[in-house]
Amino acid sequence: MNISPHRINVLLAVQRAGGVVAAADSLRLTPSAVSQQIKLLEKETGLRVLNRTPAGATLTPAGRVLADAAERIEVELATARRELAAVDAAAPAGTVRIGSFSTAIRALLLPLLSSLEAAYPAVELVVEEVEERAALKRLRHGELDLVLLERDEHTLPPAPRATADLPLLDESWLVVVPPGCPAPSSLADLAGVTWIDLDPHTAGAFALTRLAQQLAVPLETRHVAYDYDVVLAMVSQGLGHALLPELAVRSGFVPEGVVVSRLPGLGTRQLVVRHRETRSDPSAAVRAVLEVLLAQVESLELG
């Protein structure tokens, strides 16, 4: 039986907070993300760990066993951090500023905050939602230390001089279908539908262009959006179909009646983190953030 330490820590947060919603606030996650972690934990153990009631959530006997284990691990990790700090007085410390976009902030960076605090308590991460071109300019000027970038199908050009790119993950593009419309079974079913276009500077816009080339027909677009939450809202109102990356659906709220379809041939969105690469960069604090960020990405379970 493989039990995820991260998931039993989520269960411990539910026990301490008295409910899923309150635990989500403390962990800087969405309630749906917390519920998903609990369901995966129950799948791992084969046992029910949580009782949900109108008054809140209580742990089952199996849940209490796991929460107790999480507390013991928490104490051991705190002791280890103190001992390591005593051994290495030069442990990474300082403030790291990272610029990103909404889906990566919700799905990767907000959960990263608690993981980073546990692993490197002297490193502070400041997260900024910022448009890509402005973020890259601020990276060059030293105002940001890291920038998360998105590209369709590995189309990111080589990093400029004195910077370097670290690939994080590839995730599938998904079709989001308005309520009442049939779910597509192949790419051919997408040729005659109306689409919500995306800002031309986004990976989603490139993915739509690539889809039109695959179908060998122009796509009819009627509305334009930048934020994926706005796209989902437009789809829910029947304004058109949309292409969204997997993290946008995972970390966002999918409105009732909206269907999410995974089709062969839609391709992938690549996420990359860019940092300065000089004699003094990346600093120890930046390297610590990159280490924890990579571990965070590896823990994701994408379809």
Short mmCIF file of N, CA, C and O in Angstrom, two decimals, residues 140-184:
data_model
loop_
_atom_site.label_atom_id
_atom_site.label_comp_id
_atom_site.label_asym_id
_atom_site.label_seq_id
_atom_site.Cartn_x
_atom_site.Cartn_y
_atom_site.Cartn_z
N ARG A 140 14.74 40.67 -17.11
CA ARG A 140 16.01 41.22 -17.62
C ARG A 140 16.53 42.33 -16.72
O ARG A 140 17.74 42.47 -16.53
N HIS A 141 15.61 43.11 -16.15
CA HIS A 141 16.01 44.24 -15.30
C HIS A 141 16.27 43.82 -13.85
O HIS A 141 16.61 44.67 -13.02
N GLY A 142 16.08 42.54 -13.55
CA GLY A 142 16.33 42.07 -12.19
C GLY A 142 15.19 42.30 -11.23
O GLY A 142 15.35 42.10 -10.02
N GLU A 143 14.01 42.70 -11.74
CA GLU A 143 12.87 42.95 -10.86
C GLU A 143 12.11 41.67 -10.56
O GLU A 143 11.34 41.61 -9.59
N LEU A 144 12.25 40.66 -11.41
CA LEU A 144 11.72 39.32 -11.16
C LEU A 144 12.88 38.34 -11.25
O LEU A 144 13.84 38.54 -11.99
N ASP A 145 12.78 37.25 -10.49
CA ASP A 145 13.83 36.22 -10.50
C ASP A 145 13.47 35.04 -11.38
O ASP A 145 14.35 34.37 -11.93
N LEU A 146 12.17 34.77 -11.51
CA LEU A 146 11.68 33.65 -12.29
C LEU A 146 10.44 34.09 -13.06
O LEU A 146 9.65 34.90 -12.55
N VAL A 147 10.25 33.53 -14.25
CA VAL A 147 9.04 33.79 -15.03
C VAL A 147 8.55 32.47 -15.60
O VAL A 147 9.32 31.72 -16.21
N LEU A 148 7.27 32.17 -15.39
CA LEU A 148 6.67 30.99 -15.99
C LEU A 148 6.12 31.35 -17.37
O LEU A 148 5.41 32.35 -17.51
N LEU A 149 6.45 30.53 -18.36
CA LEU A 149 6.03 30.77 -19.74
C LEU A 149 5.20 29.60 -20.23
O LEU A 149 5.43 28.45 -19.82
N GLU A 150 4.25 29.87 -21.13
CA GLU A 150 3.46 28.81 -21.76
C GLU A 150 3.67 28.87 -23.26
O GLU A 150 3.78 29.94 -23.84
N ARG A 151 3.75 27.69 -23.87
CA ARG A 151 3.87 27.62 -25.33
C ARG A 151 3.08 26.42 -25.84
O ARG A 151 2.97 25.40 -25.15
N ASP A 152 2.57 26.55 -27.05
CA ASP A 152 1.89 25.43 -27.70
C ASP A 152 2.91 24.56 -28.42
O ASP A 152 3.72 25.07 -29.22
N GLU A 153 2.90 23.26 -28.10
CA GLU A 153 3.69 22.29 -28.85
C GLU A 153 5.18 22.61 -28.95
O GLU A 153 5.77 22.60 -30.03
N HIS A 154 5.81 22.96 -27.85
CA HIS A 154 7.27 23.15 -27.82
C HIS A 154 7.76 24.19 -28.83
O HIS A 154 8.76 23.98 -29.51
N THR A 155 7.04 25.30 -28.93
CA THR A 155 7.42 26.34 -29.88
C THR A 155 8.21 27.47 -29.24
O THR A 155 8.38 28.53 -29.84
N LEU A 156 8.69 27.28 -28.01
CA LEU A 156 9.45 28.33 -27.33
C LEU A 156 10.83 28.44 -27.97
O LEU A 156 11.57 27.46 -28.03
N PRO A 157 11.22 29.62 -28.46
CA PRO A 157 12.56 29.78 -29.03
C PRO A 157 13.62 29.70 -27.94
O PRO A 157 13.30 29.77 -26.75
N PRO A 158 14.87 29.54 -28.31
CA PRO A 158 15.93 29.46 -27.29
C PRO A 158 15.93 30.69 -26.39
O PRO A 158 15.63 31.81 -26.83
N ALA A 159 16.30 30.49 -25.14
CA ALA A 159 16.34 31.59 -24.18
C ALA A 159 17.40 32.60 -24.60
O ALA A 159 18.48 32.23 -25.09
N PRO A 160 17.13 33.90 -24.40
CA PRO A 160 18.13 34.91 -24.74
C PRO A 160 19.40 34.76 -23.91
O PRO A 160 19.42 34.05 -22.89
N ARG A 161 20.43 35.43 -24.33
CA ARG A 161 21.71 35.41 -23.63
C ARG A 161 21.54 35.81 -22.16
O ARG A 161 20.75 36.68 -21.84
N ALA A 162 22.27 35.14 -21.30
CA ALA A 162 22.27 35.39 -19.85
C ALA A 162 20.98 34.93 -19.17
O ALA A 162 20.72 35.30 -18.02
N THR A 163 20.17 34.14 -19.88
CA THR A 163 19.00 33.51 -19.25
C THR A 163 18.98 32.04 -19.64
O THR A 163 19.66 31.61 -20.58
N ALA A 164 18.20 31.26 -18.91
CA ALA A 164 18.08 29.82 -19.20
C ALA A 164 16.66 29.39 -18.91
O ALA A 164 15.97 29.95 -18.05
N ASP A 165 16.20 28.37 -19.65
CA ASP A 165 14.86 27.82 -19.50
C ASP A 165 14.92 26.43 -18.89
O ASP A 165 15.77 25.61 -19.27
N LEU A 166 13.99 26.16 -17.98
CA LEU A 166 13.86 24.84 -17.38
C LEU A 166 12.46 24.32 -17.69
O LEU A 166 11.47 24.86 -17.18
N PRO A 167 12.31 23.29 -18.55
CA PRO A 167 10.98 22.74 -18.83
C PRO A 167 10.34 22.16 -17.57
O PRO A 167 11.01 21.48 -16.79
N LEU A 168 9.06 22.44 -17.39
CA LEU A 168 8.35 21.95 -16.22
C LEU A 168 7.43 20.79 -16.56
O LEU A 168 7.52 19.72 -15.96
N LEU A 169 6.53 20.98 -17.50
CA LEU A 169 5.60 19.90 -17.84
C LEU A 169 4.95 20.13 -19.19
O LEU A 169 4.92 21.26 -19.70
N ASP A 170 4.46 19.05 -19.77
CA ASP A 170 3.60 19.10 -20.94
C ASP A 170 2.21 18.64 -20.51
O ASP A 170 2.09 17.62 -19.83
N GLU A 171 1.20 19.39 -20.88
CA GLU A 171 -0.17 19.03 -20.52
C GLU A 171 -1.05 19.08 -21.76
O GLU A 171 -0.79 19.83 -22.70
N SER A 172 -2.08 18.27 -21.76
CA SER A 172 -2.95 18.13 -22.92
C SER A 172 -3.85 19.35 -23.11
O SER A 172 -4.31 19.95 -22.13
N TRP A 173 -4.10 19.70 -24.37
CA TRP A 173 -5.19 20.61 -24.69
C TRP A 173 -6.50 19.83 -24.67
O TRP A 173 -6.55 18.68 -25.13
N LEU A 174 -7.54 20.43 -24.12
CA LEU A 174 -8.85 19.80 -24.02
C LEU A 174 -9.90 20.67 -24.71
O LEU A 174 -9.77 21.90 -24.75
N VAL A 175 -10.95 20.04 -25.23
CA VAL A 175 -12.06 20.78 -25.82
C VAL A 175 -13.13 20.98 -24.75
O VAL A 175 -13.54 20.02 -24.08
N VAL A 176 -13.56 22.22 -24.60
CA VAL A 176 -14.62 22.54 -23.64
C VAL A 176 -15.88 22.86 -24.44
O VAL A 176 -15.88 23.76 -25.28
N VAL A 177 -16.94 22.10 -24.16
CA VAL A 177 -18.15 22.11 -24.98
C VAL A 177 -19.30 22.77 -24.21
O VAL A 177 -19.53 22.45 -23.04
N PRO A 178 -20.05 23.68 -24.84
CA PRO A 178 -21.17 24.34 -24.16
C PRO A 178 -22.26 23.35 -23.76
O PRO A 178 -22.40 22.28 -24.36
N PRO A 179 -23.06 23.70 -22.75
CA PRO A 179 -24.17 22.84 -22.34
C PRO A 179 -25.11 22.55 -23.50
O PRO A 179 -25.42 23.43 -24.31
N GLY A 180 -25.56 21.31 -23.59
CA GLY A 180 -26.51 20.93 -24.63
C GLY A 180 -25.90 20.55 -25.96
O GLY A 180 -26.60 20.03 -26.84
N CYS A 181 -24.61 20.80 -26.14
CA CYS A 181 -23.95 20.43 -27.40
C CYS A 181 -23.34 19.03 -27.26
O CYS A 181 -22.88 18.66 -26.19
N PRO A 182 -23.34 18.27 -28.34
CA PRO A 182 -22.78 16.91 -28.27
C PRO A 182 -21.27 16.95 -28.07
O PRO A 182 -20.58 17.81 -28.62
N ALA A 183 -20.78 16.01 -27.29
CA ALA A 183 -19.34 15.90 -27.09
C ALA A 183 -18.70 15.36 -28.36
O ALA A 183 -19.21 14.42 -28.97
N PRO A 184 -17.59 15.95 -28.81
CA PRO A 184 -16.95 15.47 -30.03
C PRO A 184 -16.29 14.11 -29.80
O PRO A 184 -15.80 13.82 -28.72
#
